[in-house]
């Protein structure tokens, strides 16, 4: 259980929860909706812990269904991964459809693809909640950094078009990729017209405003210190208040280690880093990526990048496997950025930040009723911008007793624990991830 001292002053990553971490998003986001920390003891029907995409998706859907719901968040709304990610709109799961077919069978794989498309359609509805449409720009490029991967990508594209009828996706050869991304690093890839990029903190705040308008009560700066069950309800304690709730959703991402053993066994945190250059000359910025699309590549520790609305390159690259973040994040990300775009050697870095994402052993979300009336929705494994708001909403429906096909599919997914038990699961995972990360450098 987290102690009030550790969580009141800083997140588990040691970061200050009183404000959003310094980032280009925090510098360009609108004010959050007016909301106060919890300073009383209250009884409510539904409580959501965690104010990221998953928790906000659930609170919004519950409130829209006329339910009484309170959401508590340790920091400001969108403080976690949802307010500081790469903003890449990627359709699908961390595992590609052929992997899902092999491990779950074709009918379940098709059901998963249908959920991914429904999640993408849901995102369009959520974008409309923000006056700028969260700065959404269409188009997502997958870039292969090894020549040997190009044939695999071509086969994948053909499979998606034939098996799933997904013709927004097309393959790209070596000549074309160099016209799309101004880098000698890539040999081919694919373009998905259905993907894109957006400003994730605007999305989180738009969802928060809509949830409040629908009747949800949001309490930022209200960390859950403990959750316990008595004979009638769940009791959640915060530093200055308490909530008794009949039904609780834990949507705490990679930030709640030690709060609930069942979630800890299935979800582990990884830190990942992003930097933005100072604004570039608009023509120079536009020349980096054709059509202002988003790009992510084939590395195990993925490089992902895009140009912002004010003509900066936003570049994500590099991760670490401890809560502590590097002291000089700009210096950590810069060599990765220059590996892809050496022509930016003279560009200053204006903002640099890290975030914690939650992964599961199979890189598929962990969506479960873990104990009676206690749900978890977590482990989006790096692809939560599209999926987390939708699966949060699906959880909201399941909690409210509304039939949710998405929840039914997801709760049936195999959910292995990380091997090694509480003491060894962390070092075991670090060893495995470090091995794969090393292969990127070969
Ligand atoms: C650097 C980075 C880049 C990424 N890039 C992309 C990308 O480009 N595209 C993509 O699809 N995905 C990306 N992701 C992943 C994506 O951001 C996540 O999958 C998604 O935001 C998960 O949403 P969530 O609601 O589950 O978690 P979070 O957004 O992390 O929300 C969980 C919240 O719970 C709160 N919390 C935790 N413990 C407590 C407690 N005890 N009491 C109260 N509140 C608590 C936290 O403060 C946090 O705000 C990235 C992630 C990171 C870190």
Short mmCIF file of C-alpha atoms and ligand atoms in Angstrom, two decimals:
data_model
loop_
_atom_site.label_atom_id
_atom_site.label_comp_id
_atom_site.label_asym_id
_atom_site.label_seq_id
_atom_site.Cartn_x
_atom_site.Cartn_y
_atom_site.Cartn_z
CA UNK A 1 0.00 0.00 0.00
CA UNK A 2 1.34 3.46 -0.81
CA UNK A 3 2.06 5.69 2.15
CA UNK A 4 0.57 9.16 2.14
CA UNK A 5 4.05 10.66 2.39
CA UNK A 6 5.38 9.04 -0.76
CA UNK A 7 2.41 9.80 -2.94
CA UNK A 8 1.35 13.21 -1.66
CA UNK A 9 4.57 14.91 -2.65
CA UNK A 10 5.64 13.00 -5.71
CA UNK A 11 4.47 10.29 -8.07
CA UNK A 12 6.12 6.89 -7.82
CA UNK A 13 8.53 8.10 -10.53
CA UNK A 14 9.70 10.77 -8.08
CA UNK A 15 7.99 13.52 -10.07
CA UNK A 16 6.06 16.37 -8.57
CA UNK A 17 2.31 15.71 -8.79
CA UNK A 18 1.35 19.30 -8.02
CA UNK A 19 1.58 20.30 -11.67
CA UNK A 20 2.03 18.76 -15.10
CA UNK A 21 5.68 18.03 -15.83
CA UNK A 22 7.32 20.60 -18.08
CA UNK A 23 6.54 19.59 -21.68
CA UNK A 24 5.50 21.13 -24.97
CA UNK A 25 2.00 19.82 -24.23
CA UNK A 26 1.79 21.49 -20.82
CA UNK A 27 3.07 24.72 -22.39
CA UNK A 28 0.36 24.71 -25.09
CA UNK A 29 -2.70 23.18 -23.37
CA UNK A 30 -5.79 25.09 -22.26
CA UNK A 31 -6.82 25.41 -18.62
CA UNK A 32 -8.30 22.24 -17.11
CA UNK A 33 -11.96 22.33 -16.02
CA UNK A 34 -12.45 23.81 -12.53
CA UNK A 35 -12.24 20.97 -10.01
CA UNK A 36 -11.08 20.59 -6.43
CA UNK A 37 -9.16 18.01 -4.48
CA UNK A 38 -11.32 15.72 -2.37
CA UNK A 39 -11.59 17.25 1.11
CA UNK A 40 -14.49 15.33 2.64
CA UNK A 41 -15.87 11.85 3.14
CA UNK A 42 -18.43 10.98 0.51
CA UNK A 43 -20.52 8.05 -0.65
CA UNK A 44 -20.94 7.43 -4.36
CA UNK A 45 -22.09 4.67 -6.64
CA UNK A 46 -19.00 4.61 -8.86
CA UNK A 47 -15.42 5.69 -8.25
CA UNK A 48 -12.66 5.82 -10.87
CA UNK A 49 -9.03 6.01 -9.74
CA UNK A 50 -6.80 7.61 -12.37
CA UNK A 51 -7.41 10.63 -14.59
CA UNK A 52 -5.80 9.40 -17.83
CA UNK A 53 -7.57 8.33 -21.03
CA UNK A 54 -8.85 5.07 -19.53
CA UNK A 55 -10.24 6.61 -16.33
CA UNK A 56 -11.68 9.61 -18.16
CA UNK A 57 -13.27 7.35 -20.78
CA UNK A 58 -14.98 5.37 -18.02
CA UNK A 59 -16.10 8.44 -16.05
CA UNK A 60 -17.46 10.08 -19.19
CA UNK A 61 -19.46 7.01 -20.21
CA UNK A 62 -20.79 6.45 -16.68
CA UNK A 63 -21.87 10.08 -16.37
CA UNK A 64 -23.46 10.00 -19.83
CA UNK A 65 -25.43 6.94 -18.66
CA UNK A 66 -26.81 8.97 -15.76
CA UNK A 67 -24.62 7.32 -13.09
CA UNK A 68 -23.17 9.04 -10.06
CA UNK A 69 -19.41 8.92 -10.52
CA UNK A 70 -16.35 10.49 -8.90
CA UNK A 71 -12.86 10.33 -10.35
CA UNK A 72 -9.74 10.88 -8.27
CA UNK A 73 -6.34 11.63 -9.76
CA UNK A 74 -3.00 11.94 -7.95
CA UNK A 75 -1.91 14.96 -10.01
CA UNK A 76 -3.75 17.33 -12.32
CA UNK A 77 -6.03 15.66 -14.89
CA UNK A 78 -3.94 14.00 -17.61
CA UNK A 79 -0.80 14.06 -15.44
CA UNK A 80 0.29 10.53 -16.42
CA UNK A 81 1.10 9.01 -19.82
CA UNK A 82 -2.08 10.40 -21.38
CA UNK A 83 -0.93 14.00 -21.06
CA UNK A 84 2.63 13.51 -22.28
CA UNK A 85 2.81 10.77 -24.93
CA UNK A 86 3.89 10.93 -28.57
CA UNK A 87 0.35 11.66 -29.76
CA UNK A 88 0.66 8.97 -32.42
CA UNK A 89 -2.72 7.69 -33.57
CA UNK A 90 -2.05 4.05 -34.32
CA UNK A 91 -4.88 1.72 -35.30
CA UNK A 92 -4.68 -1.73 -33.75
CA UNK A 93 -2.89 -3.40 -30.88
CA UNK A 94 0.73 -3.71 -29.83
CA UNK A 95 0.59 -7.19 -31.41
CA UNK A 96 -0.26 -7.35 -35.09
CA UNK A 97 -3.27 -9.26 -36.41
CA UNK A 98 -1.33 -12.37 -37.57
CA UNK A 99 0.03 -12.75 -34.02
CA UNK A 100 -3.51 -12.46 -32.65
CA UNK A 101 -4.77 -15.01 -35.18
CA UNK A 102 -2.05 -17.46 -34.16
CA UNK A 103 -2.51 -17.06 -30.41
CA UNK A 104 -6.24 -16.37 -30.08
CA UNK A 105 -7.69 -17.93 -33.25
CA UNK A 106 -9.20 -16.15 -36.23
CA UNK A 107 -12.65 -15.30 -34.80
CA UNK A 108 -11.10 -13.67 -31.71
CA UNK A 109 -8.53 -11.85 -33.85
CA UNK A 110 -11.33 -10.45 -36.02
CA UNK A 111 -13.20 -9.36 -32.88
CA UNK A 112 -10.03 -7.57 -31.73
CA UNK A 113 -9.71 -5.77 -35.07
CA UNK A 114 -13.37 -4.70 -34.85
CA UNK A 115 -12.63 -3.24 -31.39
CA UNK A 116 -9.60 -1.40 -32.79
CA UNK A 117 -11.73 0.16 -35.55
CA UNK A 118 -14.50 1.06 -33.09
CA UNK A 119 -11.86 2.68 -30.85
CA UNK A 120 -10.64 4.73 -33.82
CA UNK A 121 -14.22 5.84 -34.60
CA UNK A 122 -14.69 6.75 -30.92
CA UNK A 123 -11.59 8.94 -31.13
CA UNK A 124 -13.25 11.05 -33.85
CA UNK A 125 -16.15 11.73 -31.47
CA UNK A 126 -13.71 12.72 -28.70
CA UNK A 127 -11.67 15.01 -30.98
CA UNK A 128 -14.80 17.08 -31.50
CA UNK A 129 -14.79 17.88 -27.75
CA UNK A 130 -11.82 20.22 -28.27
CA UNK A 131 -12.14 23.49 -30.22
CA UNK A 132 -8.90 22.67 -32.12
CA UNK A 133 -9.86 19.01 -32.66
CA UNK A 134 -6.77 18.30 -30.51
CA UNK A 135 -4.67 19.44 -33.51
CA UNK A 136 -5.38 16.11 -35.19
CA UNK A 137 -3.56 15.52 -38.51
CA UNK A 138 -4.23 12.35 -40.56
CA UNK A 139 -1.69 9.79 -41.80
CA UNK A 140 0.70 7.44 -40.07
CA UNK A 141 3.90 6.03 -41.56
CA UNK A 142 5.55 2.83 -40.35
CA UNK A 143 9.24 2.93 -41.34
CA UNK A 144 11.47 -0.17 -41.53
CA UNK A 145 14.98 0.49 -40.25
CA UNK A 146 16.28 -2.89 -41.48
CA UNK A 147 16.19 -3.92 -45.14
CA UNK A 148 15.14 -7.42 -44.07
CA UNK A 149 11.90 -6.12 -42.53
CA UNK A 150 10.52 -4.65 -45.77
CA UNK A 151 9.22 -7.94 -47.20
CA UNK A 152 7.51 -8.71 -43.86
CA UNK A 153 5.79 -5.33 -43.90
CA UNK A 154 4.66 -5.85 -47.50
CA UNK A 155 3.20 -9.26 -46.54
CA UNK A 156 1.50 -7.71 -43.52
CA UNK A 157 -0.11 -5.00 -45.65
CA UNK A 158 -1.35 -7.60 -48.15
CA UNK A 159 -2.80 -9.66 -45.27
CA UNK A 160 -4.60 -6.66 -43.75
CA UNK A 161 -6.13 -5.78 -47.10
CA UNK A 162 -7.17 -9.35 -47.99
CA UNK A 163 -8.21 -10.78 -44.61
CA UNK A 164 -9.65 -7.61 -43.03
CA UNK A 165 -10.51 -5.49 -46.07
CA UNK A 166 -8.42 -2.69 -44.56
CA UNK A 167 -7.42 -0.74 -47.65
CA UNK A 168 -6.42 2.48 -45.85
CA UNK A 169 -3.06 0.71 -45.47
CA UNK A 170 -0.56 0.52 -48.32
CA UNK A 171 3.05 -0.65 -48.63
CA UNK A 172 5.88 1.74 -49.40
CA UNK A 173 9.19 0.82 -51.09
CA UNK A 174 12.70 2.14 -50.43
CA UNK A 175 12.47 4.96 -52.98
CA UNK A 176 9.14 6.18 -51.68
CA UNK A 177 10.03 6.05 -47.98
CA UNK A 178 12.87 8.49 -48.65
CA UNK A 179 10.38 10.92 -50.23
CA UNK A 180 8.16 10.56 -47.15
CA UNK A 181 10.80 10.78 -44.40
CA UNK A 182 13.93 12.88 -45.00
CA UNK A 183 16.24 10.27 -43.50
CA UNK A 184 18.66 7.73 -44.96
CA UNK A 185 17.76 5.39 -42.07
CA UNK A 186 14.77 3.65 -43.66
CA UNK A 187 14.34 1.03 -46.40
CA UNK A 188 10.58 0.78 -46.82
CA UNK A 189 7.44 0.54 -44.73
CA UNK A 190 3.75 1.36 -44.96
CA UNK A 191 1.33 4.27 -44.79
CA UNK A 192 -1.97 4.09 -42.90
CA UNK A 193 -4.37 6.81 -43.97
CA UNK A 194 -6.52 6.02 -40.91
CA UNK A 195 -3.78 6.88 -38.40
CA UNK A 196 -2.38 10.29 -37.59
CA UNK A 197 -1.24 12.42 -34.70
CA UNK A 198 -2.76 14.72 -32.09
CA UNK A 199 -2.12 16.80 -28.96
CA UNK A 200 -2.84 14.26 -26.20
CA UNK A 201 -3.22 16.67 -23.29
CA UNK A 202 -5.89 18.58 -25.23
CA UNK A 203 -7.66 15.26 -25.72
CA UNK A 204 -7.50 14.41 -21.99
CA UNK A 205 -8.75 17.87 -20.99
CA UNK A 206 -11.53 17.76 -23.58
CA UNK A 207 -12.68 14.42 -22.16
CA UNK A 208 -12.50 15.88 -18.63
CA UNK A 209 -14.65 18.89 -19.61
CA UNK A 210 -17.21 16.58 -21.24
CA UNK A 211 -17.28 14.30 -18.18
CA UNK A 212 -17.90 17.28 -15.87
CA UNK A 213 -20.61 18.60 -18.20
CA UNK A 214 -22.28 15.17 -18.07
CA UNK A 215 -22.31 15.26 -14.25
CA UNK A 216 -19.09 13.48 -13.19
CA UNK A 217 -17.21 14.92 -10.22
CA UNK A 218 -13.46 15.08 -10.81
CA UNK A 219 -10.94 15.45 -8.00
CA UNK A 220 -7.39 16.20 -9.14
CA UNK A 221 -4.58 16.23 -6.54
CA UNK A 222 -6.33 13.42 -4.68
CA UNK A 223 -4.11 10.33 -4.63
CA UNK A 224 -5.65 7.07 -3.56
CA UNK A 225 -3.55 5.99 -0.58
CA UNK A 226 -5.38 2.76 0.10
CA UNK A 227 -8.35 0.76 -1.07
CA UNK A 228 -10.09 -1.63 1.28
CA UNK A 229 -13.29 -3.60 1.26
CA UNK A 230 -15.82 -3.68 4.10
CA UNK A 231 -19.00 -5.69 4.14
CA UNK A 232 -20.90 -3.25 1.91
CA UNK A 233 -18.56 -1.18 -0.20
CA UNK A 234 -15.03 -0.22 -1.20
CA UNK A 235 -13.37 2.44 0.91
CA UNK A 236 -10.79 4.64 -0.79
CA UNK A 237 -8.64 6.93 1.28
CA UNK A 238 -7.02 10.14 0.03
CA UNK A 239 -4.87 12.55 2.10
CA UNK A 240 -7.82 14.81 2.97
CA UNK A 241 -10.87 12.71 2.26
CA UNK A 242 -12.41 9.31 1.67
CA UNK A 243 -14.84 7.75 -0.76
CA UNK A 244 -17.15 4.82 -0.13
CA UNK A 245 -18.15 3.41 -3.49
CA UNK A 246 -20.07 0.37 -4.62
CA UNK A 247 -18.04 -0.08 -7.77
CA UNK A 248 -14.46 1.00 -8.38
CA UNK A 249 -12.27 1.12 -11.48
CA UNK A 250 -8.50 1.24 -11.09
CA UNK A 251 -7.17 2.98 -14.20
CA UNK A 252 -3.80 3.92 -12.80
CA UNK A 253 -1.49 3.16 -15.76
CA UNK A 254 2.15 2.63 -14.83
CA UNK A 255 1.97 4.91 -11.81
CA UNK A 256 0.44 2.92 -8.95
CA UNK A 257 3.03 0.29 -8.09
CA UNK A 258 2.26 -1.16 -4.66
CA UNK A 259 -1.40 -0.12 -4.51
CA UNK A 260 -3.03 -3.35 -5.67
CA UNK A 261 -1.03 -6.61 -5.81
CA UNK A 262 -3.25 -8.13 -8.50
CA UNK A 263 -2.54 -5.25 -10.90
CA UNK A 264 1.19 -5.20 -10.04
CA UNK A 265 1.46 -8.87 -11.01
CA UNK A 266 0.16 -8.15 -14.53
CA UNK A 267 1.45 -4.68 -15.30
CA UNK A 268 4.94 -3.22 -15.13
CA UNK A 269 6.10 0.37 -15.76
CA UNK A 270 8.61 1.53 -18.39
CA UNK A 271 9.87 5.08 -18.83
CA UNK A 272 10.05 6.56 -22.32
CA UNK A 273 11.36 9.97 -23.41
CA UNK A 274 10.42 12.77 -25.78
CA UNK A 275 12.04 16.04 -26.87
CA UNK A 276 10.91 18.89 -29.10
CA UNK A 277 13.19 21.17 -31.05
CA UNK A 278 12.77 24.92 -30.97
CA UNK A 279 10.37 26.06 -33.74
CA UNK A 280 11.99 25.43 -37.14
CA UNK A 281 11.53 27.44 -40.28
CA UNK A 282 8.10 26.12 -41.49
CA UNK A 283 9.53 24.93 -44.83
CA UNK A 284 12.40 23.13 -43.07
CA UNK A 285 9.98 21.42 -40.68
CA UNK A 286 7.59 20.44 -43.50
CA UNK A 287 10.47 18.89 -45.46
CA UNK A 288 11.19 16.38 -42.68
CA UNK A 289 7.96 14.36 -43.07
CA UNK A 290 5.76 14.54 -46.17
CA UNK A 291 2.11 15.44 -45.61
CA UNK A 292 2.63 16.26 -41.92
CA UNK A 293 2.09 12.61 -41.01
CA UNK A 294 3.19 10.78 -37.87
CA UNK A 295 6.06 8.29 -38.13
CA UNK A 296 7.03 5.33 -35.97
CA UNK A 297 9.69 2.80 -36.87
CA UNK A 298 10.50 -0.88 -36.56
CA UNK A 299 12.96 -0.68 -33.65
CA UNK A 300 12.18 -2.69 -30.52
CA UNK A 301 12.51 0.59 -28.59
CA UNK A 302 10.51 2.46 -31.18
CA UNK A 303 11.50 5.86 -32.53
CA UNK A 304 8.39 7.96 -33.14
CA UNK A 305 8.22 11.51 -34.42
CA UNK A 306 6.08 14.18 -36.00
CA UNK A 307 5.96 17.93 -36.57
CA UNK A 308 3.92 20.04 -34.15
CA UNK A 309 1.47 22.80 -35.02
CA UNK A 310 4.23 25.37 -34.32
CA UNK A 311 6.79 23.64 -36.61
CA UNK A 312 8.92 21.78 -34.08
CA UNK A 313 10.08 18.23 -34.52
CA UNK A 314 8.65 16.18 -31.63
CA UNK A 315 10.85 13.10 -31.29
CA UNK A 316 10.39 10.11 -28.99
CA UNK A 317 13.20 7.68 -28.47
CA UNK A 318 14.97 5.77 -25.76
CA UNK A 319 13.56 4.19 -22.64
CA UNK A 320 14.73 3.08 -19.22
CA UNK A 321 13.64 0.42 -16.83
CA UNK A 322 13.61 2.13 -13.47
CA UNK A 323 11.38 4.80 -11.97
CA UNK A 324 14.19 7.34 -11.94
CA UNK A 325 14.42 9.47 -15.07
CA UNK A 326 17.72 10.72 -16.54
CA UNK A 327 18.79 14.11 -15.15
CA UNK A 328 19.35 15.43 -18.69
CA UNK A 329 16.46 14.13 -20.79
CA UNK A 330 17.23 16.45 -23.73
CA UNK A 331 20.78 15.06 -23.80
CA UNK A 332 19.36 11.53 -23.60
CA UNK A 333 16.98 11.93 -26.58
CA UNK A 334 19.14 14.15 -28.82
CA UNK A 335 21.53 11.41 -30.11
CA UNK A 336 18.53 9.27 -31.07
CA UNK A 337 17.00 12.21 -32.97
CA UNK A 338 20.27 12.98 -34.78
CA UNK A 339 20.62 9.35 -35.78
CA UNK A 340 17.47 9.80 -37.90
CA UNK A 341 17.81 13.49 -38.80
CA UNK A 342 21.52 14.45 -38.71
CA UNK A 343 20.55 17.60 -40.62
CA UNK A 344 19.05 18.92 -37.33
CA UNK A 345 22.48 19.11 -35.66
CA UNK A 346 22.03 22.88 -35.24
CA UNK A 347 18.48 22.70 -33.81
CA UNK A 348 18.10 23.56 -30.14
CA UNK A 349 15.94 21.38 -27.88
CA UNK A 350 13.31 23.50 -26.12
CA UNK A 351 11.34 20.89 -24.18
CA UNK A 352 12.21 17.38 -23.01
CA UNK A 353 10.29 15.09 -20.72
CA UNK A 354 9.68 11.49 -19.79
CA UNK A 355 6.57 9.47 -19.06
CA UNK A 356 5.72 6.07 -17.64
CA UNK A 357 3.77 3.56 -19.64
CA UNK A 358 2.35 0.26 -18.45
CA UNK A 359 3.16 -2.98 -20.22
CA UNK A 360 1.83 -6.51 -19.77
CA UNK A 361 3.69 -9.79 -20.51
CA UNK A 362 1.86 -10.24 -23.84
CA UNK A 363 1.55 -6.50 -24.56
CA UNK A 364 -2.26 -6.72 -24.59
CA UNK A 365 -4.34 -4.69 -22.14
CA UNK A 366 -5.20 -6.07 -18.73
CA UNK A 367 -8.96 -5.61 -18.43
CA UNK A 368 -10.62 -7.51 -15.63
CA UNK A 369 -13.02 -7.51 -12.70
CA UNK A 370 -10.22 -8.40 -10.28
CA UNK A 371 -12.48 -8.75 -7.24
CA UNK A 372 -16.26 -8.34 -6.98
CA UNK A 373 -17.07 -4.75 -8.00
CA UNK A 374 -13.40 -3.85 -8.40
CA UNK A 375 -12.21 -3.49 -12.00
CA UNK A 376 -8.84 -2.79 -13.61
CA UNK A 377 -8.17 -1.33 -17.06
CA UNK A 378 -4.47 -1.03 -17.71
CA UNK A 379 -1.40 -2.15 -19.66
CA UNK A 380 -1.95 -0.52 -23.05
CA UNK A 381 1.70 -1.26 -23.82
CA UNK A 382 2.47 1.91 -25.77
CA UNK A 383 -0.64 2.08 -27.95
CA UNK A 384 -3.20 3.71 -25.65
CA UNK A 385 -4.06 6.95 -27.47
CA UNK A 386 -6.78 5.27 -29.52
CA UNK A 387 -7.52 2.25 -27.32
CA UNK A 388 -7.51 3.58 -23.74
CA UNK A 389 -10.41 6.08 -24.09
CA UNK A 390 -12.54 3.43 -25.79
CA UNK A 391 -11.70 0.56 -23.46
CA UNK A 392 -12.23 2.88 -20.48
CA UNK A 393 -15.70 3.58 -21.85
CA UNK A 394 -16.26 -0.16 -22.34
CA UNK A 395 -15.34 -0.71 -18.68
CA UNK A 396 -17.76 2.05 -17.70
CA UNK A 397 -20.50 0.20 -19.57
CA UNK A 398 -19.61 -3.14 -17.99
CA UNK A 399 -19.61 -1.58 -14.51
CA UNK A 400 -23.01 -0.03 -15.19
CA UNK A 401 -24.39 -3.39 -16.31
CA UNK A 402 -24.66 -2.27 -19.94
CA UNK A 403 -23.70 -5.03 -22.36
CA UNK A 404 -20.28 -4.32 -23.84
CA UNK A 405 -18.96 -6.59 -26.58
CA UNK A 406 -15.52 -4.99 -26.23
CA UNK A 407 -15.35 -5.77 -22.52
CA UNK A 408 -16.51 -9.34 -23.13
CA UNK A 409 -13.74 -9.89 -25.70
CA UNK A 410 -11.06 -8.31 -23.56
CA UNK A 411 -11.87 -10.01 -20.30
CA UNK A 412 -11.40 -13.33 -22.10
CA UNK A 413 -7.87 -12.48 -23.23
CA UNK A 414 -5.20 -14.58 -21.57
CA UNK A 415 -3.67 -12.52 -18.77
CA UNK A 416 -0.41 -14.13 -17.68
CA UNK A 417 1.45 -12.68 -14.71
CA UNK A 418 4.99 -11.45 -15.07
CA UNK A 419 7.23 -14.32 -13.99
CA UNK A 420 9.31 -14.13 -10.84
CA UNK A 421 6.84 -13.06 -8.13
CA UNK A 422 6.98 -9.68 -6.35
CA UNK A 423 10.75 -9.76 -5.82
CA UNK A 424 12.04 -11.13 -9.10
CA UNK A 425 9.53 -9.95 -11.71
CA UNK A 426 11.18 -6.55 -12.09
CA UNK A 427 14.80 -7.74 -12.61
CA UNK A 428 13.59 -10.57 -14.87
CA UNK A 429 11.71 -8.14 -17.10
CA UNK A 430 14.60 -5.65 -17.17
CA UNK A 431 16.98 -8.39 -18.34
CA UNK A 432 14.61 -9.44 -21.14
CA UNK A 433 13.88 -5.88 -22.32
CA UNK A 434 17.55 -4.91 -22.22
CA UNK A 435 18.38 -7.88 -24.45
CA UNK A 436 15.85 -6.84 -27.09
CA UNK A 437 16.83 -3.17 -26.85
CA UNK A 438 20.44 -4.22 -27.49
CA UNK A 439 19.38 -5.89 -30.75
CA UNK A 440 18.27 -2.43 -32.05
CA UNK A 441 21.90 -1.36 -31.95
CA UNK A 442 23.20 -4.30 -34.00
C1 LIG B 1 6.50 8.86 -23.38
C2 LIG B 1 5.30 8.09 -23.85
C3 LIG B 1 4.96 8.11 -25.20
C4 LIG B 1 3.85 7.42 -25.64
N1 LIG B 1 3.47 7.56 -26.95
C5 LIG B 1 2.32 7.00 -27.37
C6 LIG B 1 1.86 7.26 -28.69
O1 LIG B 1 2.45 8.02 -29.44
N2 LIG B 1 0.71 6.63 -29.09
C7 LIG B 1 0.02 5.80 -28.27
O2 LIG B 1 -1.00 5.25 -28.69
N3 LIG B 1 0.40 5.60 -26.99
C8 LIG B 1 1.52 6.18 -26.52
N4 LIG B 1 1.92 6.01 -25.23
C9 LIG B 1 1.07 5.20 -24.35
C10 LIG B 1 -0.17 5.98 -23.90
O3 LIG B 1 0.19 7.25 -23.45
C11 LIG B 1 -0.85 5.17 -22.79
O4 LIG B 1 -1.15 3.88 -23.28
C12 LIG B 1 -2.16 5.78 -22.30
O5 LIG B 1 -2.00 7.16 -22.05
C13 LIG B 1 -2.61 5.02 -21.07
O6 LIG B 1 -3.67 5.69 -20.46
P1 LIG B 1 -4.05 5.30 -18.98
O7 LIG B 1 -5.26 6.09 -18.63
O8 LIG B 1 -4.12 3.82 -18.86
O9 LIG B 1 -2.77 5.72 -18.08
P2 LIG B 1 -2.25 7.15 -17.61
O10 LIG B 1 -2.50 8.19 -18.62
O11 LIG B 1 -0.86 6.96 -17.14
O12 LIG B 1 -3.21 7.51 -16.41
C14 LIG B 1 -3.11 6.89 -15.16
C15 LIG B 1 -3.33 7.97 -14.11
O13 LIG B 1 -3.53 7.35 -12.87
C16 LIG B 1 -3.01 8.23 -11.88
N5 LIG B 1 -2.74 7.46 -10.67
C17 LIG B 1 -1.85 6.47 -10.48
N6 LIG B 1 -1.89 6.05 -9.22
C18 LIG B 1 -2.85 6.78 -8.58
C19 LIG B 1 -3.34 6.80 -7.27
N7 LIG B 1 -2.86 5.97 -6.31
N8 LIG B 1 -4.31 7.69 -6.96
C20 LIG B 1 -4.81 8.53 -7.92
N9 LIG B 1 -4.36 8.56 -9.19
C21 LIG B 1 -3.39 7.69 -9.51
C22 LIG B 1 -1.72 8.77 -12.51
O14 LIG B 1 -1.34 9.97 -11.91
C23 LIG B 1 -2.13 8.91 -13.97
O15 LIG B 1 -2.51 10.22 -14.31
C24 LIG B 1 3.05 6.66 -24.74
C25 LIG B 1 3.39 6.65 -23.38
C26 LIG B 1 4.50 7.34 -22.94
C27 LIG B 1 4.83 7.33 -21.47
#
